[in-house]
mmCIF file of N, CA and C in Angstrom:
data_model
loop_
_atom_site.group_PDB
_atom_site.id
_atom_site.type_symbol
_atom_site.label_atom_id
_atom_site.label_comp_id
_atom_site.label_asym_id
_atom_site.label_seq_id
_atom_site.Cartn_x
_atom_site.Cartn_y
_atom_site.Cartn_z
ATOM 1 N N MET O 1 96.565 136.674 89.444
ATOM 2 C CA MET O 1 97.548 138.165 89.299
ATOM 3 C C MET O 1 98.003 138.633 90.604
ATOM 4 N N ARG O 2 97.023 138.765 91.606
ATOM 5 C CA ARG O 2 97.295 139.485 92.713
ATOM 6 C C ARG O 2 98.119 138.579 93.671
ATOM 7 N N ASN O 3 98.077 137.383 93.644
ATOM 8 C CA ASN O 3 98.676 136.292 94.307
ATOM 9 C C ASN O 3 100.140 136.369 94.036
ATOM 10 N N ALA O 4 100.431 136.658 92.767
ATOM 11 C CA ALA O 4 101.814 136.728 92.146
ATOM 12 C C ALA O 4 102.341 137.925 92.645
ATOM 13 N N VAL O 5 101.814 139.011 92.779
ATOM 14 C CA VAL O 5 102.262 140.427 93.301
ATOM 15 C C VAL O 5 102.546 140.198 94.750
ATOM 16 N N ASN O 6 101.585 139.578 95.398
ATOM 17 C CA ASN O 6 101.721 139.388 97.089
ATOM 18 C C ASN O 6 103.012 138.456 97.155
ATOM 19 N N LYS O 7 103.287 137.529 96.492
ATOM 20 C CA LYS O 7 104.438 136.595 96.616
ATOM 21 C C LYS O 7 105.617 137.316 96.498
ATOM 22 N N VAL O 8 105.673 138.270 95.566
ATOM 23 C CA VAL O 8 106.988 139.015 95.367
ATOM 24 C C VAL O 8 107.302 139.995 96.415
ATOM 25 N N GLN O 9 106.074 140.684 96.862
ATOM 26 C CA GLN O 9 106.436 141.408 97.870
ATOM 27 C C GLN O 9 106.854 140.750 99.282
ATOM 28 N N GLU O 10 106.244 139.526 99.643
ATOM 29 C CA GLU O 10 106.792 138.873 100.511
ATOM 30 C C GLU O 10 108.156 138.535 100.401
ATOM 31 N N THR O 11 108.480 138.008 99.448
ATOM 32 C CA THR O 11 109.802 137.616 99.262
ATOM 33 C C THR O 11 110.834 138.796 99.348
ATOM 34 N N SER O 12 110.457 139.850 98.682
ATOM 35 C CA SER O 12 111.549 141.174 98.819
ATOM 36 C C SER O 12 111.500 141.729 100.191
ATOM 37 N N ASN O 13 110.442 141.455 101.078
ATOM 38 C CA ASN O 13 110.286 141.770 102.456
ATOM 39 C C ASN O 13 111.266 141.058 103.353
ATOM 40 N N THR O 14 111.420 139.783 103.048
ATOM 41 C CA THR O 14 112.145 138.878 103.894
ATOM 42 C C THR O 14 113.720 139.066 103.443
ATOM 43 N N ILE O 15 114.113 139.354 102.210
ATOM 44 C CA ILE O 15 115.437 139.639 101.791
ATOM 45 C C ILE O 15 116.046 140.601 102.015
ATOM 46 N N PHE O 16 115.281 141.912 102.213
ATOM 47 C CA PHE O 16 115.724 143.095 102.408
ATOM 48 C C PHE O 16 115.461 143.567 103.900
ATOM 49 N N ASP O 17 116.263 143.428 104.800
ATOM 50 C CA ASP O 17 115.933 143.494 106.264
ATOM 51 C C ASP O 17 116.495 144.847 106.886
ATOM 52 N N LEU O 18 116.869 145.775 106.012
ATOM 53 C CA LEU O 18 117.540 147.045 106.746
ATOM 54 C C LEU O 18 116.516 147.854 106.938
ATOM 55 N N PHE O 19 116.687 148.631 108.173
ATOM 56 C CA PHE O 19 115.905 149.756 108.503
ATOM 57 C C PHE O 19 116.889 150.903 108.940
ATOM 58 N N ARG O 20 116.337 152.150 108.842
ATOM 59 C CA ARG O 20 116.965 153.375 109.331
ATOM 60 C C ARG O 20 117.273 153.464 110.649
ATOM 61 N N LEU O 21 118.528 154.034 110.938
ATOM 62 C CA LEU O 21 118.601 154.417 112.401
ATOM 63 C C LEU O 21 117.818 155.163 113.300
ATOM 64 N N THR O 22 117.267 156.184 112.288
ATOM 65 C CA THR O 22 116.293 157.271 112.869
ATOM 66 C C THR O 22 114.798 156.740 113.157
ATOM 67 N N LYS O 23 114.594 155.524 112.663
ATOM 68 C CA LYS O 23 113.250 154.911 112.620
ATOM 69 C C LYS O 23 113.228 153.599 113.682
ATOM 70 N N SER O 24 114.331 153.550 114.170
ATOM 71 C CA SER O 24 114.688 152.164 115.001
ATOM 72 C C SER O 24 113.607 152.082 116.110
ATOM 73 N N LYS O 25 113.176 153.165 116.589
ATOM 74 C CA LYS O 25 112.118 153.165 117.771
ATOM 75 C C LYS O 25 111.006 152.623 117.324
ATOM 76 N N GLU O 26 110.491 152.933 116.215
ATOM 77 C CA GLU O 26 109.350 152.455 115.532
ATOM 78 C C GLU O 26 109.369 151.037 115.003
ATOM 79 N N VAL O 27 110.573 150.588 114.476
ATOM 80 C CA VAL O 27 110.774 149.369 113.686
ATOM 81 C C VAL O 27 110.986 148.326 114.692
ATOM 82 N N VAL O 28 112.051 148.432 115.583
ATOM 83 C CA VAL O 28 112.556 147.316 116.459
ATOM 84 C C VAL O 28 112.317 147.840 117.900
ATOM 85 N N ASP O 29 112.023 149.007 118.437
ATOM 86 C CA ASP O 29 111.550 149.147 119.614
ATOM 87 C C ASP O 29 112.792 149.637 120.447
ATOM 88 N N ILE O 30 113.800 150.026 119.816
ATOM 89 C CA ILE O 30 115.254 150.027 120.681
ATOM 90 C C ILE O 30 115.684 151.550 120.046
ATOM 91 N N CYS O 31 116.077 152.213 121.207
ATOM 92 C CA CYS O 31 116.371 153.916 120.751
ATOM 93 C C CYS O 31 117.752 153.810 119.896
ATOM 94 N N PRO O 32 118.071 154.741 119.413
ATOM 95 C CA PRO O 32 119.274 154.864 118.392
ATOM 96 C C PRO O 32 120.428 155.084 119.196
ATOM 97 N N ASN O 33 120.458 155.695 120.452
ATOM 98 C CA ASN O 33 121.651 155.639 121.306
ATOM 99 C C ASN O 33 121.909 154.302 121.787
ATOM 100 N N THR O 34 121.082 153.304 121.845
ATOM 101 C CA THR O 34 121.526 151.928 122.481
ATOM 102 C C THR O 34 122.118 151.291 121.088
ATOM 103 N N LEU O 35 121.618 151.548 119.935
ATOM 104 C CA LEU O 35 122.004 150.852 118.684
ATOM 105 C C LEU O 35 123.533 151.393 118.568
ATOM 106 N N ARG O 36 123.805 152.674 118.816
ATOM 107 C CA ARG O 36 125.100 153.317 118.547
ATOM 108 C C ARG O 36 126.140 152.617 119.658
ATOM 109 N N ALA O 37 125.595 152.317 120.730
ATOM 110 C CA ALA O 37 126.413 151.559 121.685
ATOM 111 C C ALA O 37 126.710 150.226 121.250
ATOM 112 N N PHE O 38 125.567 149.430 120.646
ATOM 113 C CA PHE O 38 125.980 148.257 120.164
ATOM 114 C C PHE O 38 126.949 148.274 119.062
ATOM 115 N N GLN O 39 126.898 149.535 118.313
ATOM 116 C CA GLN O 39 127.847 149.628 117.015
ATOM 117 C C GLN O 39 129.454 149.635 117.665
ATOM 118 N N ARG O 40 129.587 150.206 118.722
ATOM 119 C CA ARG O 40 130.696 150.383 119.414
ATOM 120 C C ARG O 40 131.302 148.826 119.946
ATOM 121 N N GLN O 41 130.143 147.838 120.134
ATOM 122 C CA GLN O 41 130.423 146.615 120.646
ATOM 123 C C GLN O 41 130.694 145.668 119.511
ATOM 124 N N GLY O 42 130.568 146.115 118.251
ATOM 125 C CA GLY O 42 130.583 145.308 116.949
ATOM 126 C C GLY O 42 129.525 145.202 116.154
ATOM 127 N N LEU O 43 128.284 145.711 116.433
ATOM 128 C CA LEU O 43 127.174 145.652 115.481
ATOM 129 C C LEU O 43 127.512 146.491 114.293
ATOM 130 N N ARG O 44 127.398 145.998 112.988
ATOM 131 C CA ARG O 44 127.636 146.859 111.679
ATOM 132 C C ARG O 44 126.396 147.521 111.342
ATOM 133 N N PHE O 45 126.812 148.873 111.087
ATOM 134 C CA PHE O 45 126.079 149.675 110.407
ATOM 135 C C PHE O 45 126.355 149.831 108.913
ATOM 136 N N TYR O 46 125.481 150.348 108.030
ATOM 137 C CA TYR O 46 125.648 150.319 106.773
ATOM 138 C C TYR O 46 125.394 151.819 106.388
ATOM 139 N N ARG O 47 126.048 152.506 105.572
ATOM 140 C CA ARG O 47 125.881 154.053 105.341
ATOM 141 C C ARG O 47 125.637 154.296 103.978
ATOM 142 N N SER O 48 124.907 155.061 103.503
ATOM 143 C CA SER O 48 124.589 155.626 102.224
ATOM 144 C C SER O 48 124.371 157.138 102.220
ATOM 145 N N GLY O 49 125.321 157.610 102.192
ATOM 146 C CA GLY O 49 125.195 159.281 102.295
ATOM 147 C C GLY O 49 125.172 159.486 103.916
ATOM 148 N N LYS O 50 124.311 160.181 104.076
ATOM 149 C CA LYS O 50 124.064 160.632 105.528
ATOM 150 C C LYS O 50 123.334 159.507 106.286
ATOM 151 N N ALA O 51 122.473 158.762 105.728
ATOM 152 C CA ALA O 51 121.601 157.594 105.990
ATOM 153 C C ALA O 51 122.209 156.644 106.571
ATOM 154 N N VAL O 52 121.984 156.085 107.768
ATOM 155 C CA VAL O 52 122.615 155.020 108.535
ATOM 156 C C VAL O 52 121.502 153.758 108.599
ATOM 157 N N PHE O 53 121.915 152.629 108.115
ATOM 158 C CA PHE O 53 120.874 151.545 108.116
ATOM 159 C C PHE O 53 121.815 150.488 108.966
ATOM 160 N N ILE O 54 120.668 149.716 109.389
ATOM 161 C CA ILE O 54 120.832 148.380 110.369
ATOM 162 C C ILE O 54 120.237 147.080 109.817
ATOM 163 N N SER O 55 120.753 146.023 109.848
ATOM 164 C CA SER O 55 120.241 144.907 109.543
ATOM 165 C C SER O 55 119.310 144.219 110.573
ATOM 166 N N LYS O 56 118.250 143.711 110.550
ATOM 167 C CA LYS O 56 117.265 143.270 111.521
ATOM 168 C C LYS O 56 117.854 141.762 111.948
ATOM 169 N N SER O 57 118.281 141.243 110.951
ATOM 170 C CA SER O 57 118.842 139.893 111.165
ATOM 171 C C SER O 57 120.209 139.806 112.129
ATOM 172 N N GLU O 58 121.213 140.797 111.705
ATOM 173 C CA GLU O 58 122.295 141.036 112.549
ATOM 174 C C GLU O 58 122.213 141.549 113.774
ATOM 175 N N LEU O 59 121.162 142.546 113.927
ATOM 176 C CA LEU O 59 120.791 142.941 115.420
ATOM 177 C C LEU O 59 120.180 141.723 116.161
ATOM 178 N N SER O 60 119.577 140.765 115.610
ATOM 179 C CA SER O 60 118.873 139.732 116.382
ATOM 180 C C SER O 60 119.997 138.864 116.909
ATOM 181 N N ALA O 61 121.174 138.559 115.847
ATOM 182 C CA ALA O 61 122.153 137.622 116.178
ATOM 183 C C ALA O 61 122.953 138.389 117.117
ATOM 184 N N PHE O 62 123.273 139.649 117.031
ATOM 185 C CA PHE O 62 124.016 140.336 118.015
ATOM 186 C C PHE O 62 123.399 140.387 119.434
ATOM 187 N N ILE O 63 122.175 140.575 119.636
ATOM 188 C CA ILE O 63 121.465 140.648 120.920
ATOM 189 C C ILE O 63 121.575 139.214 121.371
ATOM 190 N N LYS O 64 121.473 138.340 120.593
ATOM 191 C CA LYS O 64 121.313 136.806 120.980
ATOM 192 C C LYS O 64 122.818 136.296 121.540
ATOM 193 N N SER O 65 123.753 136.929 120.919
ATOM 194 C CA SER O 65 125.180 136.488 121.196
ATOM 195 C C SER O 65 125.621 137.151 122.698
ATOM 196 N N GLN O 66 124.864 138.165 123.135
ATOM 197 C CA GLN O 66 125.344 139.003 124.233
ATOM 198 C C GLN O 66 125.274 138.002 125.485
ATOM 199 N N PRO O 67 126.087 138.035 126.433
ATOM 200 C CA PRO O 67 125.981 137.183 127.636
ATOM 201 C C PRO O 67 124.980 137.880 128.595
ATOM 202 N N ALA O 68 124.310 136.903 128.995
ATOM 203 C CA ALA O 68 123.172 137.060 130.014
ATOM 204 C C ALA O 68 123.328 137.790 131.320
#
């Protein structure tokens, strides 16, 4: 029974990769102002009311696509 619950939690964690802009320092160690600058360069933000969310996978792809 517990294994089934753990598999569901692992699956849901890999599918839902959004985090709040206000928690960005704790989650991805990038300050919100840097992420706002990335937004101006094309990173997509998702809004729900006043909350702003960012996708970890989109952030990773965005950073990797930047010239060195």
